[in-house]
Amino acid sequence: TTNLAKSVNENHNAINRRIFNTHLRWEYMPQNGPSEKDTKNARYIYMIRRPDDACVSFYHHLSHQSIEDGGYSGSFDDFVHDFTHAGNMPYGTWSAHIKSWMKCSEDERVLVLSYEDLKKDLKGSVQKVNKHCGFGLSEDRVEELVPQFTFDWMRKNEGFFHPRSVRWVRKEDEGEDFHFIRKGQVGDGKKLFSSQHFDQLRFMINQTFPKEGEGLPTFILPFLDGIL
């Protein structure tokens, strides 16, 4: 860390941890620290979401991102096809990504949470993260922080979360600018998905887990309700 700016070093030392988010598969994740202790103390939180909801959200994300910065210019039908067929999305298909993280299912350093968990029980999810990462936050402090993790608070304070590393665009047929904090709903995918789209999701899952889903982790079955 001696090559980092003084202010960055000071901030790292103050919180005594480094935190980053990524879309990487498990096999590409940094898993070894500079010491055995660092490796053991590392913590990972893997977030999953219903595939139809994730697909719709990702479509809105990439279709409002500048083409020069990796955005998507095709139709929603095109996007569902690319989302469900290997070799088209930067990090692979939804089901292949989950299969990758299954490799660490017994690793105590990994906590699996879902978007649905956050919407159903935000405080309980925060408490799980607090315990898993060893933050040591008191019950009162968790109570104090939870309102800032709600969708409404994040939407009102969108500037804190809106990525600045890429350029964002507004579509000609839309009356307002794109919101990175968009809807925050569970089940939004069903509104846009046709029966053909759901067929493609089933194709994707069967490609990753052949023999009618054999090997499909039980923890994701609730998120496939109405799909399989």
mmCIF file of C-alpha atoms in Angstrom:
data_model
loop_
_atom_site.group_PDB
_atom_site.id
_atom_site.type_symbol
_atom_site.label_atom_id
_atom_site.label_comp_id
_atom_site.label_asym_id
_atom_site.label_seq_id
_atom_site.Cartn_x
_atom_site.Cartn_y
_atom_site.Cartn_z
ATOM 1 C CA THR A 1 0.000 0.000 0.000
ATOM 2 C CA THR A 2 3.031 2.325 0.097
ATOM 3 C CA ASN A 3 2.368 3.333 -3.524
ATOM 4 C CA LEU A 4 -1.151 4.576 -2.759
ATOM 5 C CA ALA A 5 -2.047 8.187 -2.112
ATOM 6 C CA LYS A 6 -1.750 9.219 1.510
ATOM 7 C CA SER A 7 -5.493 9.878 1.857
ATOM 8 C CA VAL A 8 -6.329 6.406 0.473
ATOM 9 C CA ASN A 9 -3.932 4.743 2.897
ATOM 10 C CA GLU A 10 -5.403 6.702 5.782
ATOM 11 C CA ASN A 11 -8.944 5.671 4.869
ATOM 12 C CA HIS A 12 -7.948 2.027 4.502
ATOM 13 C CA ASN A 13 -6.215 2.076 7.853
ATOM 14 C CA ALA A 14 -9.209 3.752 9.482
ATOM 15 C CA ILE A 15 -11.688 1.042 8.486
ATOM 16 C CA ASN A 16 -9.074 -1.734 8.513
ATOM 17 C CA ARG A 17 -10.640 -3.458 5.496
ATOM 18 C CA ARG A 18 -10.973 -3.121 1.741
ATOM 19 C CA ILE A 19 -14.397 -3.480 0.144
ATOM 20 C CA PHE A 20 -15.292 -3.776 -3.538
ATOM 21 C CA ASN A 21 -18.139 -5.086 -5.661
ATOM 22 C CA THR A 22 -17.714 -7.185 -8.779
ATOM 23 C CA HIS A 23 -19.529 -9.464 -11.236
ATOM 24 C CA LEU A 24 -16.687 -11.980 -11.371
ATOM 25 C CA ARG A 25 -17.224 -15.708 -11.132
ATOM 26 C CA TRP A 26 -15.777 -17.520 -8.125
ATOM 27 C CA GLU A 27 -12.784 -18.916 -10.005
ATOM 28 C CA TYR A 28 -11.704 -15.396 -10.974
ATOM 29 C CA MET A 29 -12.081 -13.911 -7.517
ATOM 30 C CA PRO A 30 -8.994 -12.970 -5.483
ATOM 31 C CA GLN A 31 -8.936 -15.693 -2.841
ATOM 32 C CA ASN A 32 -5.507 -15.407 -1.286
ATOM 33 C CA GLY A 33 -4.250 -12.501 0.757
ATOM 34 C CA PRO A 34 -0.651 -11.504 1.493
ATOM 35 C CA SER A 35 -0.752 -13.784 4.545
ATOM 36 C CA GLU A 36 -2.620 -16.885 5.702
ATOM 37 C CA LYS A 37 -4.502 -14.730 8.204
ATOM 38 C CA ASP A 38 -5.641 -12.328 5.484
ATOM 39 C CA THR A 39 -6.870 -15.221 3.352
ATOM 40 C CA LYS A 40 -8.805 -16.728 6.260
ATOM 41 C CA ASN A 41 -10.319 -13.391 7.254
ATOM 42 C CA ALA A 42 -11.547 -12.511 3.760
ATOM 43 C CA ARG A 43 -15.327 -12.318 3.414
ATOM 44 C CA TYR A 44 -17.509 -12.680 0.341
ATOM 45 C CA ILE A 45 -21.190 -11.857 -0.105
ATOM 46 C CA TYR A 46 -22.811 -13.425 -3.175
ATOM 47 C CA MET A 47 -26.059 -11.782 -4.281
ATOM 48 C CA ILE A 48 -28.610 -13.602 -6.415
ATOM 49 C CA ARG A 49 -31.917 -12.504 -7.930
ATOM 50 C CA ARG A 50 -34.735 -14.121 -9.914
ATOM 51 C CA PRO A 51 -33.422 -14.541 -13.472
ATOM 52 C CA ASP A 52 -36.333 -12.764 -15.153
ATOM 53 C CA ASP A 53 -36.027 -9.781 -12.796
ATOM 54 C CA ALA A 54 -32.236 -9.774 -13.174
ATOM 55 C CA CYS A 55 -32.565 -9.874 -16.961
ATOM 56 C CA VAL A 56 -34.964 -6.918 -17.106
ATOM 57 C CA SER A 57 -32.830 -4.887 -14.698
ATOM 58 C CA PHE A 58 -29.626 -5.631 -16.622
ATOM 59 C CA TYR A 59 -31.328 -4.736 -19.913
ATOM 60 C CA HIS A 60 -32.362 -1.325 -18.613
ATOM 61 C CA HIS A 61 -28.864 -0.846 -17.227
ATOM 62 C CA LEU A 62 -26.954 -1.685 -20.414
ATOM 63 C CA SER A 63 -29.438 -0.145 -22.847
ATOM 64 C CA HIS A 64 -28.976 3.222 -21.106
ATOM 65 C CA GLN A 65 -25.220 2.923 -21.100
ATOM 66 C CA SER A 66 -23.258 4.546 -23.892
ATOM 67 C CA ILE A 67 -22.378 2.098 -26.673
ATOM 68 C CA GLU A 68 -18.790 3.319 -26.492
ATOM 69 C CA ASP A 69 -18.753 2.352 -22.816
ATOM 70 C CA GLY A 70 -20.125 -1.168 -23.300
ATOM 71 C CA GLY A 71 -23.820 -0.395 -23.680
ATOM 72 C CA TYR A 72 -26.422 -2.502 -25.507
ATOM 73 C CA SER A 73 -28.244 -1.336 -28.637
ATOM 74 C CA GLY A 74 -30.421 -4.364 -29.447
ATOM 75 C CA SER A 75 -34.078 -4.986 -28.637
ATOM 76 C CA PHE A 76 -35.339 -6.591 -25.447
ATOM 77 C CA ASP A 77 -35.986 -9.818 -27.386
ATOM 78 C CA ASP A 78 -32.362 -9.768 -28.537
ATOM 79 C CA PHE A 79 -31.195 -9.175 -24.991
ATOM 80 C CA VAL A 80 -33.156 -12.116 -23.546
ATOM 81 C CA HIS A 81 -31.549 -14.353 -26.165
ATOM 82 C CA ASP A 82 -28.063 -13.079 -25.315
ATOM 83 C CA PHE A 83 -28.778 -13.315 -21.567
ATOM 84 C CA THR A 84 -29.720 -16.979 -21.849
ATOM 85 C CA HIS A 85 -27.143 -18.225 -24.375
ATOM 86 C CA ALA A 86 -23.511 -18.781 -23.448
ATOM 87 C CA GLY A 87 -20.874 -16.549 -24.974
ATOM 88 C CA ASN A 88 -22.913 -13.349 -25.250
ATOM 89 C CA MET A 89 -22.812 -11.746 -21.794
ATOM 90 C CA PRO A 90 -19.487 -10.580 -20.301
ATOM 91 C CA TYR A 91 -19.767 -12.895 -17.279
ATOM 92 C CA GLY A 92 -21.747 -15.722 -18.850
ATOM 93 C CA THR A 93 -25.321 -16.809 -18.251
ATOM 94 C CA TRP A 94 -27.208 -16.408 -14.987
ATOM 95 C CA SER A 95 -27.252 -20.138 -14.274
ATOM 96 C CA ALA A 96 -23.574 -20.656 -15.183
ATOM 97 C CA HIS A 97 -22.624 -17.852 -12.802
ATOM 98 C CA ILE A 98 -24.494 -19.526 -9.952
ATOM 99 C CA LYS A 99 -22.903 -22.879 -10.799
ATOM 100 C CA SER A 100 -19.493 -21.196 -10.539
ATOM 101 C CA TRP A 101 -20.222 -19.936 -7.023
ATOM 102 C CA MET A 102 -21.521 -23.356 -5.986
ATOM 103 C CA LYS A 103 -17.866 -24.389 -5.838
ATOM 104 C CA CYS A 104 -17.542 -22.441 -2.591
ATOM 105 C CA SER A 105 -20.894 -23.452 -1.088
ATOM 106 C CA GLU A 106 -19.144 -24.953 1.940
ATOM 107 C CA ASP A 107 -16.710 -22.069 2.351
ATOM 108 C CA GLU A 108 -17.465 -20.271 5.628
ATOM 109 C CA ARG A 109 -16.107 -17.052 4.143
ATOM 110 C CA VAL A 110 -19.057 -16.864 1.731
ATOM 111 C CA LEU A 111 -22.522 -15.553 2.599
ATOM 112 C CA VAL A 112 -25.290 -15.998 0.019
ATOM 113 C CA LEU A 113 -28.074 -13.426 0.034
ATOM 114 C CA SER A 114 -30.822 -12.668 -2.440
ATOM 115 C CA TYR A 115 -32.439 -9.479 -3.646
ATOM 116 C CA GLU A 116 -35.697 -10.976 -2.447
ATOM 117 C CA ASP A 117 -34.204 -11.415 1.047
ATOM 118 C CA LEU A 118 -33.357 -7.720 1.149
ATOM 119 C CA LYS A 119 -36.867 -6.693 0.113
ATOM 120 C CA LYS A 120 -38.564 -9.097 2.524
ATOM 121 C CA ASP A 121 -36.397 -8.544 5.594
ATOM 122 C CA LEU A 122 -33.889 -5.736 5.152
ATOM 123 C CA LYS A 123 -32.940 -5.491 8.812
ATOM 124 C CA GLY A 124 -32.452 -9.244 9.113
ATOM 125 C CA SER A 125 -30.239 -9.214 6.021
ATOM 126 C CA VAL A 126 -28.150 -6.348 7.413
ATOM 127 C CA GLN A 127 -27.711 -8.296 10.631
ATOM 128 C CA LYS A 128 -26.469 -11.299 8.654
ATOM 129 C CA VAL A 129 -23.916 -9.125 6.860
ATOM 130 C CA ASN A 130 -22.878 -7.532 10.143
ATOM 131 C CA LYS A 131 -22.265 -10.931 11.718
ATOM 132 C CA HIS A 132 -20.625 -12.468 8.662
ATOM 133 C CA CYS A 133 -18.160 -9.630 8.155
ATOM 134 C CA GLY A 134 -17.513 -9.072 11.844
ATOM 135 C CA PHE A 135 -18.392 -5.382 11.725
ATOM 136 C CA GLY A 136 -19.441 -5.478 15.357
ATOM 137 C CA LEU A 137 -22.333 -3.039 14.913
ATOM 138 C CA SER A 138 -24.668 -2.793 17.882
ATOM 139 C CA GLU A 139 -28.406 -3.391 17.555
ATOM 140 C CA ASP A 140 -29.019 0.343 17.958
ATOM 141 C CA ARG A 141 -26.503 1.170 15.223
ATOM 142 C CA VAL A 142 -28.131 -1.321 12.850
ATOM 143 C CA GLU A 143 -31.522 0.268 13.566
ATOM 144 C CA GLU A 144 -30.010 3.645 12.792
ATOM 145 C CA LEU A 145 -28.468 2.531 9.494
ATOM 146 C CA VAL A 146 -31.265 0.413 8.006
ATOM 147 C CA PRO A 147 -33.344 3.370 6.691
ATOM 148 C CA GLN A 148 -30.352 4.399 4.553
ATOM 149 C CA PHE A 149 -30.371 0.987 2.862
ATOM 150 C CA THR A 150 -33.975 1.257 1.636
ATOM 151 C CA PHE A 151 -34.812 1.797 -2.031
ATOM 152 C CA ASP A 152 -36.583 5.101 -1.286
ATOM 153 C CA TRP A 153 -33.551 6.551 0.511
ATOM 154 C CA MET A 154 -31.180 5.407 -2.235
ATOM 155 C CA ARG A 155 -33.431 6.869 -4.948
ATOM 156 C CA LYS A 156 -33.561 10.224 -3.153
ATOM 157 C CA ASN A 157 -29.774 10.150 -2.798
ATOM 158 C CA GLU A 158 -29.017 8.609 -6.168
ATOM 159 C CA GLY A 159 -25.885 10.670 -6.637
ATOM 160 C CA PHE A 160 -24.096 8.501 -4.081
ATOM 161 C CA PHE A 161 -24.650 5.375 -6.188
ATOM 162 C CA HIS A 162 -24.760 6.485 -9.821
ATOM 163 C CA PRO A 163 -21.603 5.142 -11.526
ATOM 164 C CA ARG A 164 -19.417 7.806 -13.080
ATOM 165 C CA SER A 165 -17.030 5.472 -14.871
ATOM 166 C CA VAL A 166 -19.358 5.240 -17.902
ATOM 167 C CA ARG A 167 -21.623 7.638 -19.787
ATOM 168 C CA TRP A 168 -25.408 7.265 -19.590
ATOM 169 C CA VAL A 169 -27.931 8.044 -22.316
ATOM 170 C CA ARG A 170 -31.653 8.712 -22.526
ATOM 171 C CA LYS A 171 -33.697 6.865 -25.128
ATOM 172 C CA GLU A 172 -35.680 8.974 -27.573
ATOM 173 C CA ASP A 173 -38.989 7.343 -26.591
ATOM 174 C CA GLU A 174 -38.528 8.057 -22.879
ATOM 175 C CA GLY A 175 -39.664 11.214 -21.179
ATOM 176 C CA GLU A 176 -37.132 11.294 -18.361
ATOM 177 C CA ASP A 177 -33.496 10.560 -17.716
ATOM 178 C CA PHE A 178 -32.369 7.072 -16.798
ATOM 179 C CA HIS A 179 -32.333 6.302 -13.080
ATOM 180 C CA PHE A 180 -29.630 3.916 -11.935
ATOM 181 C CA ILE A 181 -31.784 3.299 -8.846
ATOM 182 C CA ARG A 182 -34.728 2.343 -11.049
ATOM 183 C CA LYS A 183 -37.655 0.432 -9.482
ATOM 184 C CA GLY A 184 -36.475 -1.843 -6.720
ATOM 185 C CA GLN A 185 -39.299 -4.332 -7.219
ATOM 186 C CA VAL A 186 -39.617 -8.093 -7.015
ATOM 187 C CA GLY A 187 -41.536 -9.659 -9.903
ATOM 188 C CA ASP A 188 -40.935 -6.878 -12.431
ATOM 189 C CA GLY A 189 -39.671 -9.425 -14.956
ATOM 190 C CA LYS A 190 -43.067 -11.080 -15.296
ATOM 191 C CA LYS A 191 -44.454 -7.839 -16.740
ATOM 192 C CA LEU A 192 -42.098 -7.923 -19.729
ATOM 193 C CA PHE A 193 -41.431 -11.637 -20.171
ATOM 194 C CA SER A 194 -43.432 -13.570 -22.742
ATOM 195 C CA SER A 195 -43.867 -17.352 -22.791
ATOM 196 C CA GLN A 196 -41.060 -17.489 -25.367
ATOM 197 C CA HIS A 197 -38.783 -15.568 -23.018
ATOM 198 C CA PHE A 198 -39.478 -18.026 -20.198
ATOM 199 C CA ASP A 199 -38.750 -20.871 -22.613
ATOM 200 C CA GLN A 200 -35.306 -19.363 -23.151
ATOM 201 C CA LEU A 201 -34.718 -19.182 -19.388
ATOM 202 C CA ARG A 202 -35.558 -22.869 -19.114
ATOM 203 C CA PHE A 203 -33.210 -23.596 -22.016
ATOM 204 C CA MET A 204 -30.435 -21.722 -20.205
ATOM 205 C CA ILE A 205 -30.954 -23.639 -16.947
ATOM 206 C CA ASN A 206 -31.083 -26.989 -18.734
ATOM 207 C CA GLN A 207 -27.857 -26.175 -20.556
ATOM 208 C CA THR A 208 -26.111 -25.516 -17.239
ATOM 209 C CA PHE A 209 -27.828 -28.271 -15.269
ATOM 210 C CA PRO A 210 -28.722 -31.076 -17.733
ATOM 211 C CA LYS A 211 -31.024 -33.961 -16.938
ATOM 212 C CA GLU A 212 -33.979 -31.767 -15.903
ATOM 213 C CA GLY A 213 -32.066 -29.568 -13.555
ATOM 214 C CA GLU A 214 -30.033 -32.277 -11.837
ATOM 215 C CA GLY A 215 -27.467 -30.627 -9.618
ATOM 216 C CA LEU A 216 -29.446 -27.411 -9.374
ATOM 217 C CA PRO A 217 -28.749 -25.967 -5.902
ATOM 218 C CA THR A 218 -31.833 -26.163 -3.696
ATOM 219 C CA PHE A 219 -31.322 -22.637 -2.349
ATOM 220 C CA ILE A 220 -32.201 -21.084 -5.717
ATOM 221 C CA LEU A 221 -35.364 -23.135 -6.347
ATOM 222 C CA PRO A 222 -37.629 -20.511 -4.709
ATOM 223 C CA PHE A 223 -36.281 -17.964 -7.206
ATOM 224 C CA LEU A 224 -37.329 -20.193 -10.097
ATOM 225 C CA ASP A 225 -40.953 -20.421 -9.029
ATOM 226 C CA GLY A 226 -43.122 -20.205 -12.126
ATOM 227 C CA ILE A 227 -40.125 -20.781 -14.412
ATOM 228 C CA LEU A 228 -39.274 -24.464 -14.025
#
